Amino acid sequence: MRNLLLLLFFLTGAALHAQELPKTTRLVDDVHGVYDNDLLSPEFHRERRQALRDKLPAGGVAIFEAGPVRNRSNDVDFEYHQDPNFYYLTGLREPEAMLLVFKEPRLIAGERTTELLVVQDRDPRTEVWNGRSMGPKEARELLGLSMTMGGHQFKSTELDWQAEDKLYLHRVEEAPDDPHSSTDLHDLADHLAKGAPAVTAPSTVDLRRWMAELRELKQPEELALMRKAISITCEAQMELMRQLEPDMTEYQTEAIVEYVFKMNGAEHEGFPSIQGGGPHSCVLHYVTNRRTLADGDLLVSDIGAEYHGYTADVTRTLPANGRYTPDQRAIYDLVLAAQDAGIAEVRAGKAFRAPHNAAWDVIAKGMKELGIIKGEDELKRYFMHGTSHYLGLDVHDAGTYGELKAGSVITVEPGIYIAKDSPCDARWWGIGVRIEDDILVTEGDPINLSGAAPRKAAEIEALMAK
């Protein structure tokens, strides 16, 4: 019967609720393989490259290597995910590529340019297996860079390095040398290094800081994609509330939320879905998701849809049977009060730690009143993580972690985790609660981008009762 109910849900319930979300008109392009009309525009990436160029000193050259292909096992690779910095500056989703951003125009192959994107040349033999690649001509047309080259042309091109040049390198990791390719990233990097100035550690730190400064402040186009990702994630949380009941497995709850992700156009999860029930609600990054939920269990559902590279991060803690026990409700309401206090501190000019400090104070006071701790020095046992991180192209996104700035998006996610055998009354054992929302910093009041998913215990119980 349970399998039949889940099948009916997948065929009807989530599909119906999916219609409530904003729709995207699909752009059908079987020539280039582009099927979405709300991707970041070439103009966006061009402006971001110019913003980086403005930060470079005279003679500065920023070099970005594409993210590596990662092997899963034997001859199977993980699905490719571009390095966020590389994607932010180019929009390219293909591996084995390199971007050069010059402070001043440079003569390369007879043309003056301030940028060069090197991609792999198209190869009909590999396209039979892996699908169409972009190649230098289409990369120039579709991505809007002033100069692109294929790997073979780049390796035959001499770069005119100047004595005053200073190189800044972004490299995820040393690229392996593919013996079957003469233009892989390893070969491109080798050619680039010929006659080039040395890259120093301080310059690498500078480039990382500049990119963090840029990515911390979200542009309107980025916020639109983040709102879409967050909207999908909120709908997934609400669908889980509608469907959740005892005797479901954690992986079935995972299937519900990720089905909603895919039904609404999310390409991926922003991170492995955390569906921790019962004792696993006290494990912060639990991802096994195999246990069967018991009547009376809490389920910590920490999930995020990724849409066009941008991820959400929304956590709700749900009672498997639809009703919190009095003890669960006491802890839940304390975490909610702490989150409210933290969100109130999300204001431009405040210290990044301000939301955490506010949430900490509320939880410390409440835990003492409940008799779970005697002094604040004991709280770290039950609230052991920070309350906020930046959100964007990474779930833990790049940022400066200084004063909060209007235009950035951070999470506010306090939690209490009382594992079995904790030094407190056994009535509290096994209660883990985390509540997390995605908050936009403005010049005025903070905006809860994920507020569509119920947060209050009574609201969650009411939706689950339906």
mmCIF file of C-alpha atoms in Angstrom, residues 334-335 337-346 349-366 376 379-380 383 385-389 401-402 404 410-415:
data_model
loop_
_atom_site.group_PDB
_atom_site.id
_atom_site.type_symbol
_atom_site.label_atom_id
_atom_site.label_comp_id
_atom_site.label_asym_id
_atom_site.label_seq_id
_atom_site.Cartn_x
_atom_site.Cartn_y
_atom_site.Cartn_z
ATOM 1 C CA LEU A 334 13.458 27.824 21.260
ATOM 2 C CA VAL A 335 15.314 27.326 17.972
ATOM 3 C CA ALA A 337 13.023 32.211 18.638
ATOM 4 C CA ALA A 338 16.795 32.078 18.170
ATOM 5 C CA GLN A 339 16.382 32.184 14.397
ATOM 6 C CA ASP A 340 14.043 35.171 14.626
ATOM 7 C CA ALA A 341 16.636 36.958 16.743
ATOM 8 C CA GLY A 342 19.358 36.084 14.245
ATOM 9 C CA ILE A 343 17.348 37.243 11.224
ATOM 10 C CA ALA A 344 16.671 40.576 12.942
ATOM 11 C CA GLU A 345 20.455 41.149 12.994
ATOM 12 C CA VAL A 346 20.855 40.665 9.239
ATOM 13 C CA GLY A 349 26.836 47.313 8.403
ATOM 14 C CA LYS A 350 26.388 44.654 11.093
ATOM 15 C CA ALA A 351 29.205 42.190 11.749
ATOM 16 C CA PHE A 352 28.858 38.857 9.963
ATOM 17 C CA ARG A 353 28.762 37.138 13.381
ATOM 18 C CA ALA A 354 25.902 39.296 14.643
ATOM 19 C CA PRO A 355 23.147 36.793 13.699
ATOM 20 C CA HIS A 356 25.072 33.974 15.373
ATOM 21 C CA ASN A 357 25.668 35.955 18.557
ATOM 22 C CA ALA A 358 21.969 36.846 18.808
ATOM 23 C CA ALA A 359 20.869 33.249 18.235
ATOM 24 C CA TRP A 360 23.447 31.948 20.718
ATOM 25 C CA ASP A 361 22.197 34.253 23.474
ATOM 26 C CA VAL A 362 18.583 33.129 23.004
ATOM 27 C CA ILE A 363 19.476 29.433 23.011
ATOM 28 C CA ALA A 364 21.798 29.742 26.010
ATOM 29 C CA LYS A 365 19.096 31.437 28.067
ATOM 30 C CA GLY A 366 16.414 28.983 26.981
ATOM 31 C CA GLU A 376 26.673 28.901 28.923
ATOM 32 C CA LEU A 379 26.105 25.034 25.207
ATOM 33 C CA LYS A 380 28.747 24.094 22.644
ATOM 34 C CA PHE A 383 24.854 24.023 19.440
ATOM 35 C CA HIS A 385 28.080 25.202 14.497
ATOM 36 C CA GLY A 386 27.930 28.747 13.185
ATOM 37 C CA THR A 387 24.580 30.276 12.339
ATOM 38 C CA SER A 388 25.303 31.758 8.911
ATOM 39 C CA HIS A 389 27.193 31.339 5.665
ATOM 40 C CA TYR A 401 32.984 37.564 6.220
ATOM 41 C CA GLY A 402 33.364 41.177 7.282
ATOM 42 C CA LEU A 404 27.207 42.506 6.064
ATOM 43 C CA ILE A 410 23.273 34.539 3.852
ATOM 44 C CA THR A 411 21.634 31.701 5.741
ATOM 45 C CA VAL A 412 20.401 31.911 9.314
ATOM 46 C CA GLU A 413 20.301 28.380 10.744
ATOM 47 C CA PRO A 414 20.554 27.883 14.494
ATOM 48 C CA GLY A 415 20.096 24.392 15.859
#
